[in-house]
Every structure is written in structure tokens, then in C-alpha cells.
Short mmCIF file of C-alpha atoms in Angstrom, two decimals:
data_model
loop_
_atom_site.label_atom_id
_atom_site.label_comp_id
_atom_site.label_asym_id
_atom_site.label_seq_id
_atom_site.Cartn_x
_atom_site.Cartn_y
_atom_site.Cartn_z
CA MET A 669 0.00 0.00 0.00
CA ASN A 670 1.10 3.53 -0.64
CA LYS A 671 2.58 4.53 2.67
CA LEU A 672 2.15 8.24 2.09
CA LEU A 673 -1.50 7.73 1.22
CA LEU A 674 -2.00 5.66 4.37
CA LEU A 675 -0.47 8.40 6.49
CA GLY A 676 -2.75 10.88 4.78
CA LEU A 677 -5.84 8.86 5.66
CA VAL A 678 -4.79 8.71 9.31
CA LEU A 679 -4.17 12.44 9.34
CA ALA A 680 -7.59 13.03 7.81
CA ALA A 681 -9.10 11.35 10.86
CA VAL A 682 -7.45 13.93 13.08
CA GLY A 683 -9.26 16.76 11.36
CA SER A 684 -7.98 20.25 10.83
CA ALA A 685 -4.80 21.20 12.65
CA TYR A 686 -5.03 24.37 14.74
CA ALA A 687 -1.65 25.75 13.58
CA ARG A 688 -0.20 26.15 10.12
CA ILE A 689 3.22 27.15 11.39
CA GLU A 690 4.55 23.81 12.60
CA TYR A 691 7.58 23.09 14.75
CA ALA A 692 9.34 19.74 14.48
CA HIS A 693 11.99 18.47 16.88
CA VAL A 694 13.79 15.28 15.88
CA PHE A 695 16.31 13.86 18.36
CA TYR A 696 18.65 10.92 17.78
CA ASP A 697 16.32 9.34 15.23
CA ASP A 698 17.45 6.81 12.62
CA ARG A 699 14.11 6.19 10.91
CA PRO A 700 14.48 6.09 7.11
CA LEU A 701 11.33 8.20 6.63
CA ILE A 702 9.98 10.88 8.96
CA GLU A 703 6.89 12.92 8.22
CA ILE A 704 7.58 16.49 9.29
CA THR A 705 4.28 18.27 8.61
CA GLN A 706 0.65 17.39 8.38
CA PRO A 707 -0.91 17.57 4.89
CA PHE A 708 -1.61 21.07 3.62
CA GLY A 709 -3.75 21.91 0.60
CA PHE A 710 -1.95 24.27 -1.76
CA GLY A 711 -3.49 26.27 -4.56
CA SER A 712 -1.73 27.66 -7.61
CA ARG A 713 0.15 30.18 -5.43
CA GLY A 714 1.34 27.95 -2.60
CA HIS A 715 4.51 28.59 -0.62
CA ILE A 716 6.55 26.94 2.13
CA ASP A 717 9.10 28.66 4.37
CA ILE A 718 11.51 26.35 6.20
CA VAL A 719 13.94 27.29 8.97
CA LEU A 720 16.40 24.51 9.94
CA ARG A 721 18.73 24.57 12.94
CA ASP A 722 20.51 22.43 15.58
CA ILE A 723 21.62 19.74 13.13
CA SER A 724 23.61 16.80 14.49
CA ILE A 725 24.66 13.50 12.89
CA TRP A 726 26.01 10.47 14.77
CA ARG A 727 28.48 8.14 13.08
CA ARG A 728 27.84 4.40 12.96
CA HIS A 729 29.92 2.45 15.45
CA ASP A 730 29.96 -0.76 13.41
CA SER A 731 31.29 0.73 10.17
CA GLU A 732 34.41 2.53 9.08
CA ASP A 733 32.60 4.16 6.16
CA ASP A 734 31.75 7.80 6.59
CA TYR A 735 28.25 9.04 5.92
CA LYS A 736 27.36 11.16 2.90
CA LEU A 737 25.55 14.41 3.55
CA GLY A 738 23.65 13.96 0.30
CA ASN A 739 21.90 10.96 1.80
CA PHE A 740 20.04 13.16 4.29
CA GLY A 741 17.39 15.45 2.91
CA PHE A 742 13.86 16.72 2.68
CA PHE A 743 11.25 16.27 -0.02
CA LEU A 744 7.68 17.28 -0.73
CA ALA A 745 5.18 14.55 -1.56
CA ASN A 746 1.60 14.67 -2.79
CA ILE A 747 -0.14 12.12 -0.58
CA ASN A 748 -3.15 11.92 -2.90
CA SER A 749 -1.03 10.98 -5.91
CA ALA A 750 -0.50 7.33 -6.79
CA SER A 751 2.75 8.30 -8.54
CA SER A 752 4.31 9.24 -5.20
CA SER A 753 4.15 5.71 -3.84
CA VAL A 754 6.56 4.94 -1.03
CA THR A 755 6.43 1.25 -0.27
CA GLN A 756 8.32 -0.84 2.23
CA GLU A 757 10.35 -2.29 -0.64
CA MET A 758 11.48 1.19 -1.68
CA LEU A 759 12.40 2.03 1.89
CA SER A 760 14.69 -1.01 2.10
CA GLN A 761 16.16 -1.00 -1.40
CA ALA A 762 16.48 2.59 -2.57
CA CYS A 763 17.06 6.10 -1.33
CA LEU A 764 13.89 8.14 -1.50
CA LEU A 765 15.88 11.22 -2.40
CA GLU A 766 16.63 9.59 -5.76
CA GLU A 767 12.98 9.05 -6.67
CA ARG A 768 11.98 11.17 -9.65
CA ASP A 769 8.32 11.39 -8.69
CA LEU A 770 9.12 13.21 -5.45
CA LEU A 771 9.90 16.91 -5.26
CA LYS A 772 13.28 17.11 -3.53
CA LEU A 773 13.69 20.29 -1.48
CA PHE A 774 17.29 20.16 -0.26
CA THR A 775 19.84 17.83 1.37
CA PHE A 776 22.44 18.24 4.08
CA ALA A 777 25.02 18.57 1.29
CA ASP A 778 23.70 22.05 0.55
CA PRO A 779 26.45 24.56 1.48
CA LYS A 780 24.04 26.57 3.65
CA VAL A 781 23.08 23.44 5.60
CA GLU A 782 26.73 22.41 5.97
CA ALA A 783 27.42 25.78 7.54
CA VAL A 784 24.82 25.01 10.22
CA ILE A 785 26.26 21.51 10.78
CA ASP A 786 29.75 22.96 11.20
CA GLY A 787 28.50 25.61 13.59
CA LYS A 788 29.28 28.49 11.26
CA ALA A 789 25.63 29.61 11.08
CA PRO A 790 22.80 29.38 13.65
CA ASN A 791 20.18 28.34 11.12
CA VAL A 792 19.33 28.16 7.44
CA THR A 793 16.18 29.33 5.68
CA PHE A 794 14.63 27.93 2.51
CA HIS A 795 11.72 29.31 0.54
CA VAL A 796 9.83 26.87 -1.69
CA GLU A 797 7.16 27.73 -4.22
CA VAL A 798 4.54 25.05 -4.84
CA LYS A 799 3.35 25.75 -8.37
CA ASP A 800 1.09 22.71 -8.74
CA GLY A 801 -1.78 22.63 -6.30
CA GLY A 802 -2.40 19.55 -4.21
CA LEU A 803 -2.31 18.02 -0.75
CA PHE A 804 1.36 17.95 0.23
CA SER A 805 3.44 16.98 3.25
CA VAL A 806 7.11 17.60 3.99
CA PHE A 807 9.14 14.45 4.66
CA PHE A 808 12.70 13.80 5.82
CA ALA A 809 14.60 10.87 4.29
CA ASN A 810 17.59 9.22 5.94
CA CYS A 811 19.34 6.95 3.45
CA GLU A 812 22.20 6.10 5.82
CA GLN A 813 21.29 2.97 7.75
CA ARG A 814 21.60 3.14 11.53
CA THR A 815 22.81 6.74 11.43
CA PRO A 816 20.76 8.80 13.87
CA VAL A 817 20.21 12.51 13.29
CA SER A 818 18.87 15.42 15.28
CA PHE A 819 17.48 18.72 14.09
CA ALA A 820 14.82 21.33 14.79
CA MET A 821 12.82 23.08 12.14
CA LYS A 822 10.00 25.52 11.62
CA VAL A 823 7.71 25.04 8.61
CA SER A 824 5.23 27.70 7.48
CA ALA A 825 2.78 26.66 4.76
CA TYR A 826 0.48 29.20 3.15
CA ASN A 827 -1.24 30.35 -0.03
CA LEU A 828 -1.05 33.85 -1.50
CA VAL A 829 -4.47 35.37 -2.09
CA GLY A 830 -5.70 38.60 -3.61
CA PRO A 831 -3.94 41.03 -5.91
CA GLN A 832 -1.57 42.10 -3.12
CA GLY A 833 -0.52 38.53 -2.34
CA ARG A 834 -1.72 38.35 1.26
CA LYS A 835 -0.64 35.22 3.14
CA ASP A 836 -3.48 32.79 3.91
CA TYR A 837 -2.35 30.09 6.33
CA LEU A 838 -5.49 27.99 5.93
CA SER A 839 -5.42 24.99 3.65
CA ILE A 840 -7.51 24.93 0.47
CA GLY A 841 -11.14 24.36 1.46
CA GLU A 842 -10.63 25.69 5.01
CA GLY A 843 -11.07 29.37 4.18
CA GLU A 844 -14.79 29.10 4.90
CA LEU A 845 -14.30 27.49 8.31
CA ASP A 846 -14.23 30.72 10.29
CA VAL A 847 -17.52 31.84 8.66
CA MET A 848 -19.04 28.40 9.24
CA TYR A 849 -18.08 28.46 12.93
CA TRP A 850 -19.45 31.98 13.36
CA VAL A 851 -22.76 30.83 11.87
CA MET A 852 -22.83 27.76 14.12
CA PHE A 853 -21.95 29.93 17.10
CA GLY A 854 -24.96 32.13 16.31
CA LEU A 855 -27.27 29.12 16.00
CA PHE A 856 -26.09 27.53 19.25
CA ALA A 857 -26.25 30.87 21.07
CA THR A 858 -29.85 31.14 19.92
CA ILE A 859 -30.85 27.70 21.20
CA THR A 860 -28.96 28.39 24.45
CA ALA A 861 -31.01 31.53 25.00
CA ALA A 862 -34.21 29.71 23.98
CA TRP A 863 -33.55 26.84 26.40
CA ALA A 864 -32.73 29.22 29.26
CA THR A 865 -35.95 31.15 28.57
CA THR A 866 -37.91 27.88 28.54
CA LEU A 867 -36.53 26.85 31.94
CA VAL A 868 -37.24 30.26 33.50
CA ARG A 869 -40.80 30.29 32.21
CA ALA A 870 -41.39 26.71 33.33
CA ARG A 871 -40.29 27.58 36.86
CA ARG A 872 -42.60 30.58 36.97
CA THR A 873 -45.56 28.48 35.84
CA ALA A 874 -44.80 25.62 38.24
CA GLY A 875 -43.55 23.47 35.40
CA SER A 876 -41.58 20.26 35.91
CA VAL A 877 -38.02 21.63 35.76
CA HIS A 878 -35.52 19.04 36.95
CA SER A 879 -31.81 19.02 37.63
CA ILE A 880 -31.13 17.35 34.29
CA HIS A 881 -32.58 20.40 32.53
CA TRP A 882 -30.01 22.69 34.16
CA LEU A 883 -27.22 20.31 33.18
CA MET A 884 -28.50 20.48 29.61
CA LEU A 885 -28.34 24.27 29.78
CA GLY A 886 -24.71 24.09 30.94
CA LEU A 887 -23.94 21.65 28.13
CA VAL A 888 -25.30 23.82 25.33
CA ALA A 889 -23.62 26.89 26.85
CA PHE A 890 -20.18 25.26 26.84
CA LYS A 891 -20.79 23.93 23.32
CA THR A 892 -21.51 27.51 22.25
CA LEU A 893 -18.26 28.64 23.88
CA THR A 894 -16.26 25.98 22.00
CA LEU A 895 -17.69 27.23 18.71
CA LEU A 896 -16.78 30.81 19.60
CA ALA A 897 -13.22 29.71 20.36
CA GLN A 898 -12.99 27.78 17.08
CA ALA A 899 -14.32 30.74 15.08
CA CYS A 900 -11.74 33.05 16.64
CA MET A 901 -8.98 30.45 16.19
CA TYR A 902 -9.51 30.08 12.46
CA LEU A 903 -9.84 33.82 12.04
CA VAL A 904 -6.46 34.36 13.73
CA ILE A 905 -4.78 31.35 12.09
CA GLN A 906 -5.78 32.54 8.64
CA ARG A 907 -3.82 35.73 9.18
CA ALA A 908 -1.04 34.73 11.61
CA GLY A 909 -0.60 30.97 11.21
CA SER A 910 -1.19 30.10 14.89
CA PRO A 911 -4.14 30.48 17.30
CA HIS A 912 -2.38 32.83 19.77
CA GLY A 913 -4.06 31.48 22.90
CA TRP A 914 -7.53 30.77 21.53
CA ASN A 915 -6.67 27.06 21.50
CA TRP A 916 -6.49 27.12 25.31
CA VAL A 917 -9.95 28.65 25.51
CA TYR A 918 -11.07 25.82 23.26
CA TYR A 919 -9.38 23.18 25.46
CA ILE A 920 -11.08 24.45 28.63
CA ALA A 921 -14.50 24.72 27.00
CA THR A 922 -14.09 21.28 25.39
CA PHE A 923 -13.21 19.76 28.77
CA PHE A 924 -16.44 20.89 30.41
CA ARG A 925 -18.52 20.29 27.29
CA GLY A 926 -17.20 16.73 27.02
CA MET A 927 -17.96 15.94 30.66
CA LEU A 928 -21.46 17.38 30.44
CA PHE A 929 -22.30 15.85 27.06
CA PHE A 930 -21.74 12.22 27.97
CA SER A 931 -23.04 12.72 31.50
CA VAL A 932 -26.30 14.13 30.14
CA ILE A 933 -26.69 11.24 27.69
CA VAL A 934 -26.14 8.66 30.43
CA LEU A 935 -28.38 10.42 32.95
CA ILE A 936 -31.19 10.92 30.44
CA GLY A 937 -30.91 7.31 29.39
CA THR A 938 -31.32 6.15 32.97
CA GLY A 939 -34.15 8.53 33.82
CA TRP A 940 -32.27 10.44 36.52
CA SER A 941 -34.05 13.41 38.17
CA TYR A 942 -37.20 13.27 36.04
CA MET A 943 -38.06 9.61 36.77
CA LYS A 944 -35.93 8.81 39.79
CA ALA A 945 -33.91 10.86 42.23
CA PHE A 946 -30.97 8.48 42.49
CA ILE A 947 -28.21 7.06 40.30
CA ASP A 948 -27.80 3.29 40.49
CA ASP A 949 -24.42 1.65 41.04
CA ASN A 950 -23.95 0.46 37.47
CA THR A 951 -24.62 3.91 36.05
CA ARG A 952 -22.33 5.49 38.62
CA LYS A 953 -19.51 3.17 37.57
CA VAL A 954 -20.02 4.07 33.92
CA LEU A 955 -19.90 7.77 34.75
CA MET A 956 -16.77 7.44 36.88
CA VAL A 957 -14.83 5.44 34.29
CA VAL A 958 -16.10 6.42 30.86
CA ILE A 959 -16.57 10.19 31.26
CA PRO A 960 -13.00 11.07 32.39
CA LEU A 961 -11.53 8.64 29.87
CA GLN A 962 -13.56 10.03 26.99
CA VAL A 963 -12.82 13.65 27.89
CA PHE A 964 -9.11 12.83 28.12
CA ALA A 965 -9.19 11.09 24.74
CA GLU A 966 -11.06 13.93 23.04
CA ILE A 967 -8.71 16.63 24.29
CA ALA A 968 -5.66 14.44 23.61
CA ILE A 969 -6.82 13.98 20.01
CA VAL A 970 -6.98 17.75 19.55
CA ILE A 971 -3.57 18.36 21.16
CA THR A 972 -1.96 15.49 19.26
CA GLY A 973 -3.37 16.89 16.04
CA GLU A 974 -1.49 20.12 16.70
CA GLU A 975 1.84 18.36 17.17
CA SER A 976 4.18 17.53 14.32
CA PRO A 977 3.87 13.93 13.07
CA SER A 978 7.65 13.71 13.32
CA ILE A 979 7.18 12.43 16.88
CA ARG A 980 7.87 8.71 17.20
CA ASP A 981 4.71 6.57 17.19
CA TRP A 982 2.61 9.65 16.44
CA VAL A 983 0.30 7.73 14.10
CA THR A 984 -0.03 4.89 16.62
CA TRP A 985 -1.12 7.26 19.37
CA VAL A 986 -3.63 8.93 17.06
CA ASN A 987 -5.18 5.56 16.27
CA ILE A 988 -5.26 4.55 19.94
CA LEU A 989 -6.95 7.79 21.00
CA HIS A 990 -9.59 7.49 18.28
CA PHE A 991 -10.23 3.88 19.32
CA VAL A 992 -10.66 4.95 22.96
CA ASP A 993 -13.06 7.71 21.86
CA ILE A 994 -15.23 5.27 19.89
CA LEU A 995 -15.07 2.71 22.72
CA CYS A 996 -16.32 5.28 25.22
CA CYS A 997 -19.11 6.31 22.87
CA CYS A 998 -20.24 2.69 22.73
CA ALA A 999 -19.92 2.24 26.50
CA ILE A 1000 -22.43 5.00 27.25
CA LEU A 1001 -25.07 2.98 25.42
CA PHE A 1002 -25.13 0.31 28.15
CA PRO A 1003 -27.08 2.39 30.75
CA ILE A 1004 -29.70 3.13 28.08
CA VAL A 1005 -29.93 -0.58 27.25
CA TRP A 1006 -30.33 -1.40 30.96
CA SER A 1007 -33.18 1.13 31.23
CA ILE A 1008 -34.91 -0.39 28.20
CA LYS A 1009 -34.58 -3.84 29.75
CA HIS A 1010 -36.09 -2.65 33.06
CA LEU A 1011 -38.98 -0.97 31.25
CA ARG A 1012 -39.60 -4.11 29.21
CA ASP A 1013 -39.80 -6.08 32.46
CA ALA A 1014 -42.12 -3.46 33.97
CA SER A 1015 -44.43 -3.65 30.95
CA GLU A 1016 -45.21 -7.23 31.94
CA THR A 1017 -46.45 -6.15 35.37
CA ASP A 1018 -50.20 -5.66 35.83
CA GLY A 1019 -51.27 -2.08 36.33
CA LYS A 1020 -48.17 -0.61 34.76
CA ALA A 1021 -48.20 -2.09 31.29
CA ALA A 1022 -49.60 0.89 29.37
CA ARG A 1023 -47.37 3.47 31.03
CA ALA A 1024 -44.24 1.30 30.81
CA LEU A 1025 -44.85 0.52 27.14
CA GLU A 1026 -45.11 4.23 26.39
CA LYS A 1027 -41.83 4.91 28.17
CA LEU A 1028 -40.23 1.89 26.50
CA GLN A 1029 -41.06 3.22 23.05
CA LEU A 1030 -39.63 6.65 23.90
CA PHE A 1031 -36.42 5.20 25.34
CA ARG A 1032 -35.97 3.10 22.22
CA GLN A 1033 -36.21 6.27 20.13
CA PHE A 1034 -33.56 7.92 22.30
CA TYR A 1035 -31.30 4.86 22.00
CA ILE A 1036 -31.61 4.82 18.20
CA LEU A 1037 -30.87 8.54 18.04
CA VAL A 1038 -27.69 8.15 20.12
CA VAL A 1039 -26.51 5.25 17.94
CA VAL A 1040 -27.13 7.21 14.74
CA PHE A 1041 -25.38 10.26 16.22
CA ILE A 1042 -22.28 8.27 17.18
CA TYR A 1043 -22.14 6.53 13.81
CA PHE A 1044 -22.47 9.79 11.89
CA THR A 1045 -19.98 11.87 13.90
CA ARG A 1046 -17.34 9.12 14.19
CA ILE A 1047 -17.65 7.27 10.85
CA VAL A 1048 -19.51 9.35 8.26
CA VAL A 1049 -17.66 12.57 9.09
CA PHE A 1050 -14.33 10.72 8.86
CA LEU A 1051 -15.22 9.49 5.38
CA LEU A 1052 -16.27 13.00 4.37
CA ARG A 1053 -12.93 14.41 5.54
CA GLU A 1054 -11.09 11.71 3.64
CA ASN A 1055 -12.94 12.28 0.37
CA LEU A 1056 -13.10 16.08 0.54
CA ALA A 1057 -9.48 16.68 1.58
CA ASN A 1058 -7.78 19.31 -0.58
CA SER A 1059 -10.99 20.34 -2.28
CA LEU A 1060 -12.89 23.59 -2.14
CA TYR A 1061 -15.52 21.78 -0.06
CA ALA A 1062 -13.22 20.44 2.67
CA TRP A 1063 -15.12 22.59 5.16
CA VAL A 1064 -18.31 20.59 4.50
CA ALA A 1065 -17.08 17.75 6.74
CA ASP A 1066 -16.72 20.10 9.73
CA ALA A 1067 -20.08 21.70 8.91
CA ALA A 1068 -21.75 18.27 8.83
CA TYR A 1069 -20.17 17.45 12.20
CA GLU A 1070 -21.53 20.60 13.84
CA LEU A 1071 -24.95 20.27 12.20
CA ALA A 1072 -25.19 16.74 13.62
CA TYR A 1073 -24.61 18.17 17.11
CA LEU A 1074 -27.16 20.90 16.46
CA ALA A 1075 -29.80 18.41 15.33
CA PHE A 1076 -29.07 16.15 18.30
CA TYR A 1077 -29.35 18.99 20.82
CA VAL A 1078 -32.58 20.29 19.29
CA TRP A 1079 -34.19 16.84 19.24
CA VAL A 1080 -33.25 16.12 22.86
CA GLY A 1081 -34.38 19.60 23.93
CA VAL A 1082 -37.79 19.17 22.29
CA ARG A 1083 -38.25 15.69 23.75
CA PHE A 1084 -37.24 16.75 27.26
CA ALA A 1085 -38.77 20.22 27.40
CA PRO A 1086 -40.19 20.86 30.89
CA ASN A 1087 -43.92 20.97 30.21
CA ALA A 1088 -46.85 19.03 31.58
CA ASN A 1089 -47.64 17.29 28.28
CA ASN A 1090 -44.15 15.90 27.78
CA PRO A 1091 -44.37 12.09 28.04
CA TYR A 1092 -40.85 11.93 29.46
CA THR A 1093 -41.49 14.22 32.40
CA LYS A 1094 -45.17 13.98 33.24
CA LEU A 1095 -44.88 10.86 35.35
CA ARG A 1096 -44.58 11.11 39.08
CA GLN A 1097 -41.74 9.22 40.59
CA GLU A 1098 -44.01 6.64 42.17
CA GLU A 1099 -45.55 5.68 38.82
CA ILE A 1100 -42.44 3.68 37.85
CA GLU A 1101 -40.34 1.68 40.22
CA MET A 1102 -37.14 0.35 38.78
CA ARG A 1103 -34.98 -2.16 40.57
CA VAL A 1104 -31.36 -2.31 39.52
#
């Protein structure tokens, strides 16, 4: 399989990186191929600025042959192109720097790089113009076996836009992301205000407002804050290449939003506060284990996506974190399944059959909605990102992801609105007794 293409698919799962000025630090690494940057979509006026410093090369202890500086170098590869195939056979039999299908940038044999190696210059700067648009990544090739190297580099990828050639640090198809996030921020701010108004009015009219409703308000408020942070991040990144602190606002908001989101799903699925005033032991265990793990995985995915893939086992960690995220999403379904089972048992009890059957049908609808939501946001969105990468519609995948959240929040809000006619909340606690 095309190794570059495989790496591209993994990177597509990470989503958009929150920095287009990337820093890579390689220390005592003898890998024959190191990916330096995440894929970036260039247009017809693409450019890359590279600053290389702190270069060190270690000699092999088991050989008297000296290394050749020309066997260490960087190249640019289009990960969507079948002609840029880098297979395991090529890695073991040939030097990638000699491949004609790859755009070689420079090697350590360049006089300016040699000056840095010899300590005569602190760093060296290269400017590369990418004339042919495409989805490209910068790679480092080490054609000297068992010869570790160290270096640090800064890579700035951008497209020139407008008649004045302004730098745009967003990849092709990401230019609309800031507008999309501002629109989504407006929509979520609207439903946040609407839900808060609903709760206040319900309390004034002696409506059935429960603790779960206030948790739902906190959830949608933190979701709105995450969208505000993302909108500001992309606005700043487009002009400066880095988020300048907005990523930390996003991390904090995502932490609380993640905790509240899965907690609300579990608590709704078990009927807490509007059907029963307690949390059973099984549900408590799920909350204590799954919620922290899922929040950690979600934030770790975002932070890992900002790091350079030059880190050892970077791809492995990305895959592990995504697996943990999906596993946690599946684990939260168990409390809902347990509630459905208890309601099915209650429907067989005389005097409670009609009411229990009604609740059973509603809980089944909620279960199906959660399953569809997880499948869409974890599988369908991934496929969209893979297929739309480096196209003018790359932003559609992120828009579909946020619209799925919007639809989910609206559906749950309508179903659980605190009014007397709501079938979820109109029962008194004594009408259903659930033994766990």
C-alpha cells in the first residue's frame, strides 16, 4: 500500500490542525522516513518557508565508512497521488531522495546546511514555491542505515491570495471554516437563549423543571463557547498561522462540554431526576470510568493533532486515542440498554403495562438517536474528511459534524422540554419503580 496515502488517511481522521506554522523536533532518530508536517492543501500560489537549525549527525559504530551528507534530505510529496508511492520495498532497497516522482527540497550537502552543521551559522532558511496545487506533506529521508540525526525546524505553509498577495495560512477548502463556525456559534447561542428562557418560564408556571434540565443548559452553553473559540482560532490562524491562545480557551471549554455531554446522555438514558432521584451503582460506575476517559481522549486527540507527526509513534497514538473515543461512545449505550430492559420487564407487570410501554417506546427512540449520532460523527464525518481533503468543499465535513450536534441537541431539547404534556417528564416518581 502507498505509505504516504496511508499516512494521509490517518491524518484526515485527526481533522484540521489548529496551527499552520509547525515546529518539528527530531532527536537521535534513525528512521528512514519521517513525516515532518501534516498535509496542507496548496493552490496555484502555494509557498513553504523552512527554517532549519541544531543539526547533528552520529556516526555508525559498526562501520568505518563515513556518511554522505547527500543521503540526508527533505522532499515534498503529494499524498493523494498514486505516482508518489513509497512502499516498504522502496524504503529497504532505494534512497527516496533519488525518486523522480518526489519533489526534492534540499539535502544536508547544501552549502548553507553544511554551515549550520559545522556551527558556522545558527540556522538556514529555505523558501519553496509550490506551483502545482495539491495536498502535500514535507518528509525527511535518511538513506544512511543506523545513522541517527537530530534537528529542529520551523515550517510555514500558506497560499497567497488577492492582488496584493496576502498570506493565507489555511489549507484549500478551510477558508470558509471561520464563517461556518461563526454561523454555528450564532445558532447555538440562539438555542442556548431559547432553552434558558424555557426553563425560567417553566419555573414561573410551576412546570416540571428538573436538575437534568439545568445540566442540559450548561452543556449547550459550553458547546456555544467551544464554537466561539474555534471561530476566533480560524480567524487568527488565517492571518497569523497560529491560534495565539484561543486554543487554550477551546481546550477548557471542550473539557467541560465533554464531561457534560456524555453525562447528560447517560443520565437521560437512565431517567435520573425526572423519573428517579438516584443514580444506580452500574450507572455510577459508567460515569466514573467512561466520562473522564472520553474527555481525556477527546482533548488528547486535539492536542496530538497540533503536534508535528515527526514524533515517534505519532500515528499509533492517534489511532489509539480514536479507538478509545469510539469505545467510550459505545460504552455509554449500556445504561440506556439497561433502562430499556427494566422498562420491558415493567411492561409485563399488571397495572403498569400501558405506562411502561409508552416509556419503552420513547427510550428506544432515544437509544436509536444516540446510535445514529455516534455513527455519523465518528464514521460518516471521517469518510467525508477523507474524500473532501484538498478540495474547495473540505469545510463541509466540519459543517456536517456541527450540524449533527445541532440536530441532536434540538431533538433532545424538544423531547425533554419541561412541560406538563411531555411524556418523558409527566410521570410522578411513584408511577415507575425500577430495581437495579
